PDB file of C-alpha atoms in Angstrom:
ATOM      1  CA  ALA V   4      -4.650   9.500 -33.807  1.00 73.00           C
ATOM      2  CA  ASN V   5      -1.870   7.335 -33.878  1.00 72.00           C
ATOM      3  CA  GLN V   6      -0.293  10.015 -31.710  1.00 75.00           C
ATOM      4  CA  ALA V   7      -3.837  10.578 -29.177  1.00 69.00           C
ATOM      5  CA  ARG V   8      -3.380   6.796 -28.612  1.00 71.00           C
ATOM      6  CA  GLN V   9       0.891   6.620 -27.845  1.00 68.00           C
ATOM      7  CA  MET V  10      -0.137   9.571 -25.542  1.00 64.00           C
ATOM      8  CA  GLU V  11      -3.424   7.886 -24.439  1.00 68.00           C
ATOM      9  CA  LYS V  12      -0.768   4.287 -23.684  1.00 63.00           C
ATOM     10  CA  ALA V  13       1.882   6.487 -22.255  1.00 59.00           C
ATOM     11  CA  MET V  14      -0.769   7.743 -19.524  1.00 57.00           C
ATOM     12  CA  ARG V  15      -1.882   4.185 -18.919  1.00 58.00           C
ATOM     13  CA  GLY V  16       2.162   2.812 -18.090  1.00 51.00           C
ATOM     14  CA  GLN V  17       2.472   5.863 -15.682  1.00 49.00           C
ATOM     15  CA  SER V  18      -0.464   5.054 -13.447  1.00 48.00           C
ATOM     16  CA  ARG V  19       0.549   1.246 -13.578  1.00 50.00           C
ATOM     17  CA  LEU V  20       4.591   2.764 -12.903  1.00 45.00           C
ATOM     18  CA  ILE V  21       3.145   5.097  -9.633  1.00 45.00           C
ATOM     19  CA  SER V  22       0.521   2.517  -8.692  1.00 44.00           C
ATOM     20  CA  LEU V  23       3.045  -0.626  -7.844  1.00 43.00           C
ATOM     21  CA  ALA V  24       5.596   2.448  -6.910  1.00 40.00           C
ATOM     22  CA  ALA V  25       2.129   3.329  -3.985  1.00 42.00           C
ATOM     23  CA  ALA V  26       2.427  -0.368  -3.962  1.00 43.00           C
ATOM     24  CA  SER V  27       5.914  -0.975  -3.263  1.00 41.00           C
ATOM     25  CA  PHE V  28       5.855   2.341  -0.338  1.00 38.00           C
ATOM     26  CA  MET V  29       2.673   1.238   1.202  1.00 42.00           C
ATOM     27  CA  LEU V  30       3.930  -3.004   1.842  1.00 41.00           C
ATOM     28  CA  THR V  31       7.089  -4.011   3.042  1.00 39.00           C
ATOM     29  CA  SER V  32       8.268  -5.978   0.433  1.00 37.00           C
ATOM     30  CA  ALA V  33      11.854  -6.021   0.043  1.00 36.00           C
ATOM     31  CA  VAL V  34      13.175 -10.069   0.239  1.00 36.00           C
ATOM     32  CA  GLN V  35      15.844 -10.787   3.585  1.00 37.00           C
ATOM     33  CA  GLY V  36      16.928 -14.041   4.030  1.00 38.00           C
ATOM     34  CA  ALA V  37      15.202 -17.116   3.423  1.00 41.00           C
ATOM     35  CA  GLY V  38      13.102 -14.938   1.436  1.00 40.00           C
ATOM     36  CA  HIS V  39      11.145 -13.535   4.086  1.00 40.00           C
ATOM     37  CA  PRO V  40       9.846 -10.305   4.317  1.00 45.00           C
ATOM     38  CA  PRO V  41      11.630  -8.774   6.546  1.00 48.00           C
ATOM     39  CA  ALA V  42       8.042  -7.989   8.493  1.00 70.00           C
ATOM     40  CA  PHE V  43       7.864 -11.604   8.928  1.00 79.00           C
ATOM     41  CA  ALA V  44      11.300 -12.409   9.607  1.00 82.00           C
ATOM     42  CA  ASP V  45      10.720  -9.857  12.998  1.00 82.00           C
ATOM     43  CA  LEU V  46       7.377 -11.351  13.406  1.00 84.00           C
ATOM     44  CA  ASP V  47       8.314 -14.975  13.596  1.00 87.00           C
ATOM     45  CA  VAL V  48       9.090 -14.152  17.502  1.00 87.00           C
ATOM     46  CA  ASP V  49      10.075 -18.030  18.000  1.00 90.00           C
ATOM     47  CA  GLY V  50      12.225 -18.530  14.009  1.00 89.00           C
ATOM     48  CA  ASP V  51      10.245 -21.443  13.477  1.00 93.00           C
ATOM     49  CA  GLY V  52       9.734 -20.147   9.819  1.00 92.00           C
ATOM     50  CA  GLN V  53       5.804 -19.536  10.132  1.00 93.00           C
ATOM     51  CA  LEU V  54       3.115 -16.370  12.539  1.00 91.00           C
ATOM     52  CA  SER V  55       1.020 -17.967  15.123  1.00 91.00           C
ATOM     53  CA  ALA V  56      -1.429 -15.358  15.880  1.00 90.00           C
ATOM     54  CA  SER V  57      -0.022 -14.177  18.658  1.00 88.00           C
ATOM     55  CA  GLU V  58       2.938 -13.547  16.455  1.00 86.00           C
ATOM     56  CA  LEU V  59       0.555 -11.216  14.105  1.00 84.00           C
ATOM     57  CA  ALA V  60      -0.396  -9.599  17.193  1.00 82.00           C
ATOM     58  CA  ALA V  61       2.177  -6.990  16.735  1.00 78.00           C
ATOM     59  CA  LEU V  62       1.655  -6.048  13.533  1.00 74.00           C
ATOM     60  CA  PRO V  63      -0.266  -2.438  14.211  1.00 69.00           C
ATOM     61  CA  SER V  64      -3.741  -2.841  12.664  1.00 66.00           C
ATOM     62  CA  ARG V  65      -5.062  -0.640   9.909  1.00 60.00           C
ATOM     63  CA  GLY V  66      -8.500  -0.744  10.870  1.00 62.00           C
ATOM     64  CA  ARG V  67     -10.108  -2.620   9.152  1.00 69.00           C
ATOM     65  CA  LEU V  68      -9.770  -5.897  10.285  1.00 76.00           C
ATOM     66  CA  SER V  69      -9.915  -7.147  14.304  1.00 82.00           C
ATOM     67  CA  PRO V  70      -7.185  -9.646  14.801  1.00 82.00           C
ATOM     68  CA  GLU V  71      -8.989 -13.051  14.399  1.00 86.00           C
ATOM     69  CA  GLU V  72     -10.372 -11.613  11.387  1.00 87.00           C
ATOM     70  CA  ARG V  73      -6.400 -10.468   9.756  1.00 86.00           C
ATOM     71  CA  PHE V  74      -5.487 -13.993  11.348  1.00 88.00           C
ATOM     72  CA  SER V  75      -7.742 -16.091   9.689  1.00 90.00           C
ATOM     73  CA  HIS V  76      -8.261 -13.561   6.560  1.00 86.00           C
ATOM     74  CA  LEU V  77      -4.399 -15.244   6.115  1.00 89.00           C
ATOM     75  CA  ASP V  78      -4.207 -18.405   7.106  1.00 92.00           C
ATOM     76  CA  SER V  79      -5.718 -19.791   3.768  1.00 92.00           C
ATOM     77  CA  ASP V  80      -5.124 -23.246   4.927  1.00 94.00           C
ATOM     78  CA  GLY V  81      -6.540 -23.122   8.132  1.00 93.00           C
ATOM     79  CA  ASN V  82      -3.941 -24.815  10.085  1.00 95.00           C
ATOM     80  CA  GLY V  83      -3.418 -22.502  12.634  1.00 94.00           C
ATOM     81  CA  TYR V  84      -0.327 -21.162  11.327  1.00 94.00           C
ATOM     82  CA  ILE V  85       0.797 -18.508   8.544  1.00 92.00           C
ATOM     83  CA  ALA V  86       3.134 -19.689   6.686  1.00 93.00           C
ATOM     84  CA  PRO V  87       5.266 -17.385   4.363  1.00 91.00           C
ATOM     85  CA  GLU V  88       3.839 -17.907   1.431  1.00 91.00           C
ATOM     86  CA  GLU V  89       0.336 -17.415   2.376  1.00 92.00           C
ATOM     87  CA  MET V  90       1.659 -13.747   3.692  1.00 87.00           C
ATOM     88  CA  HIS V  91       3.184 -13.402  -0.694  1.00 87.00           C
ATOM     89  CA  GLN V  92      -0.375 -14.808  -1.556  1.00 89.00           C
ATOM     90  CA  ALA V  93      -2.309 -11.898   0.749  1.00 85.00           C
ATOM     91  CA  ARG V  94      -0.191  -9.239  -0.226  1.00 82.00           C
ATOM     92  CA  GLN V  95      -0.103  -9.778  -3.797  1.00 85.00           C
ATOM     93  CA  ARG V  96      -4.146  -9.674  -3.563  1.00 83.00           C
ATOM     94  CA  ARG V  97      -4.312  -6.182  -2.104  1.00 77.00           C
ATOM     95  CA  ARG V  98      -1.378  -5.605  -4.946  1.00 76.00           C
ATOM     96  CA  ALA V  99      -3.934  -6.415  -7.565  1.00 77.00           C
ATOM     97  CA  HIS V 100      -7.371  -4.734  -5.972  1.00 74.00           C
ATOM     98  CA  ARG V 101      -5.360  -1.616  -5.810  1.00 76.00           C
ATOM     99  CA  PRO V 102      -7.172   1.252  -7.579  1.00 81.00           C
ATOM    100  CA  THR V 103      -4.830   3.415 -10.155  1.00 83.00           C
ATOM    101  CA  PHE V 104      -4.411   6.911 -10.372  1.00 85.00           C
ATOM    102  CA  ALA V 105      -6.582   6.852 -13.779  1.00 87.00           C
ATOM    103  CA  ASP V 106      -8.891   5.331 -11.071  1.00 86.00           C
ATOM    104  CA  LEU V 107      -9.302   6.934  -9.307  1.00 88.00           C
ATOM    105  CA  ASP V 108      -9.125  10.186 -11.734  1.00 91.00           C
ATOM    106  CA  SER V 109     -13.084   9.823 -12.819  1.00 90.00           C
ATOM    107  CA  ASP V 110     -13.006  12.941 -14.444  1.00 93.00           C
ATOM    108  CA  GLY V 111      -9.831  12.599 -16.896  1.00 92.00           C
ATOM    109  CA  ASP V 112      -8.443  16.260 -15.618  1.00 95.00           C
ATOM    110  CA  GLY V 113      -4.993  14.184 -14.729  1.00 93.00           C
ATOM    111  CA  GLN V 114      -5.154  15.402 -11.183  1.00 94.00           C
ATOM    112  CA  LEU V 115      -7.154  14.107  -8.006  1.00 93.00           C
ATOM    113  CA  SER V 116     -10.112  15.895  -6.303  1.00 94.00           C
ATOM    114  CA  ILE V 117     -11.223  15.482  -1.901  1.00 91.00           C
ATOM    115  CA  ASP V 118     -14.682  13.127  -3.902  1.00 91.00           C
ATOM    116  CA  GLU V 119     -11.977  10.940  -5.816  1.00 90.00           C
ATOM    117  CA  MET V 120     -10.160  10.055  -2.865  1.00 85.00           C
ATOM    118  CA  GLY V 121     -13.278   9.336  -0.959  1.00 82.00           C
ATOM    119  CA  SER V 122     -13.299   6.495  -2.839  1.00 76.00           C
ATOM    120  CA  LEU V 123     -10.316   5.238  -1.362  1.00 77.00           C
ATOM    121  CA  PRO V 124     -10.790   2.650   1.321  1.00 69.00           C
ATOM    122  CA  PRO V 125      -9.048   4.448   5.561  1.00 67.00           C
ATOM    123  CA  ARG V 126      -5.572   3.492   5.601  1.00 69.00           C
ATOM    124  CA  GLY V 127      -5.376   3.809   9.607  1.00 66.00           C
ATOM    125  CA  ASP V 128      -6.670   6.366  11.521  1.00 65.00           C
ATOM    126  CA  SER V 129      -6.669   9.046   8.769  1.00 76.00           C
ATOM    127  CA  SER V 130      -9.236  10.691   7.283  1.00 83.00           C
ATOM    128  CA  VAL V 131      -9.945  10.932   3.746  1.00 84.00           C
ATOM    129  CA  ASN V 132      -9.417  14.673   4.820  1.00 86.00           C
ATOM    130  CA  GLU V 133      -6.320  15.008   6.328  1.00 88.00           C
ATOM    131  CA  ARG V 134      -4.583  12.286   3.775  1.00 87.00           C
ATOM    132  CA  PHE V 135      -5.665  15.009   0.897  1.00 90.00           C
ATOM    133  CA  ALA V 136      -4.036  17.918   3.358  1.00 91.00           C
ATOM    134  CA  ARG V 137      -0.779  15.868   3.942  1.00 90.00           C
ATOM    135  CA  LEU V 138      -0.819  15.211   0.273  1.00 92.00           C
ATOM    136  CA  ASP V 139      -2.131  18.705  -2.054  1.00 94.00           C
ATOM    137  CA  SER V 140       1.533  19.823  -0.911  1.00 94.00           C
ATOM    138  CA  ASP V 141       0.431  23.799  -2.901  1.00 95.00           C
ATOM    139  CA  ALA V 142      -3.176  23.830  -1.703  1.00 94.00           C
ATOM    140  CA  ASN V 143      -4.785  24.556  -4.799  1.00 96.00           C
ATOM    141  CA  GLY V 144      -7.645  21.351  -3.839  1.00 94.00           C
ATOM    142  CA  TYR V 145      -6.154  19.203  -5.856  1.00 95.00           C
ATOM    143  CA  ILE V 146      -3.645  16.415  -6.127  1.00 94.00           C
ATOM    144  CA  SER V 147      -1.354  15.989  -9.136  1.00 94.00           C
ATOM    145  CA  GLN V 148       0.890  12.781 -10.303  1.00 92.00           C
ATOM    146  CA  GLU V 149       3.890  14.323  -8.895  1.00 93.00           C
ATOM    147  CA  GLU V 150       2.434  15.238  -5.539  1.00 93.00           C
ATOM    148  CA  LEU V 151       0.690  11.340  -4.681  1.00 89.00           C
ATOM    149  CA  ARG V 152       4.167  10.435  -6.156  1.00 89.00           C
ATOM    150  CA  ALA V 153       6.470  12.248  -3.514  1.00 92.00           C
ATOM    151  CA  GLY V 154       3.416  11.356  -0.677  1.00 88.00           C
ATOM    152  CA  ALA V 155       3.954   7.708  -1.237  1.00 84.00           C
ATOM    153  CA  HIS V 156       7.843   8.416  -1.447  1.00 87.00           C
ATOM    154  CA  ARG V 157       7.626  10.699   1.829  1.00 87.00           C
ATOM    155  CA  ARG V 158       5.732   7.521   4.010  1.00 80.00           C
ATOM    156  CA  HIS V 159       8.555   5.663   2.749  1.00 75.00           C
ATOM    157  CA  GLN V 160      10.751   7.244   4.055  1.00 79.00           C
ATOM    158  CA  ALA V 161       9.503   7.200   7.500  1.00 77.00           C
ATOM    159  CA  ARG V 162       8.287   4.282   7.283  1.00 70.00           C
ATOM    160  CA  HIS V 163      12.370   3.014   7.297  1.00 66.00           C
ATOM    161  CA  ALA V 164      14.096   5.436   8.765  1.00 65.00           C
ATOM    162  CA  GLU V 165      16.225   4.494  11.031  1.00 54.00           C
ATOM    163  CA  PRO V 166      15.487   5.083  15.273  1.00 52.00           C
ATOM    164  CA  ASP V 167      17.118   7.390  17.335  1.00 50.00           C
ATOM    165  CA  ALA V 168      20.005   6.734  18.808  1.00 43.00           C
ATOM    166  CA  ASN V 169      20.348   9.827  21.280  1.00 44.00           C
ATOM    167  CA  PRO V 170      16.409   9.975  22.261  1.00 43.00           C
TER     168      PRO V 170
END
């Protein structure tokens, strides 16, 4: 019984680690310059330390919110600008609501079926079937924790790849 509890505790810790790794790969969270995430510093075209609606509009849409809704959601104090702290708070809220592998694995078999993946929110233009096919590298109809980890790593690499200097 004690060994089973220790194993369950280790699995929960591993699930949390996978969730954190996925969150870090899905969001640009590295800090640069004066404490601004790189995306914030890149978007702050006029360099005033805050984002206007037009500056935020340069962010690619993830399809869930209109640019106006996204701006309103991020501008928590309603002053018409988004400060770095407001962006940070929004990232923290998203991370807090992101399900872990264990949350998604409703039957507890240690792998995700396409039905279990279907509970994830949409991401960009990818359908659940497309996302599942990309992650299921051994094409066995299930996604293991390792496949999920590898997919997050590939996504991170693609997002942070250096632009080709010689087109």
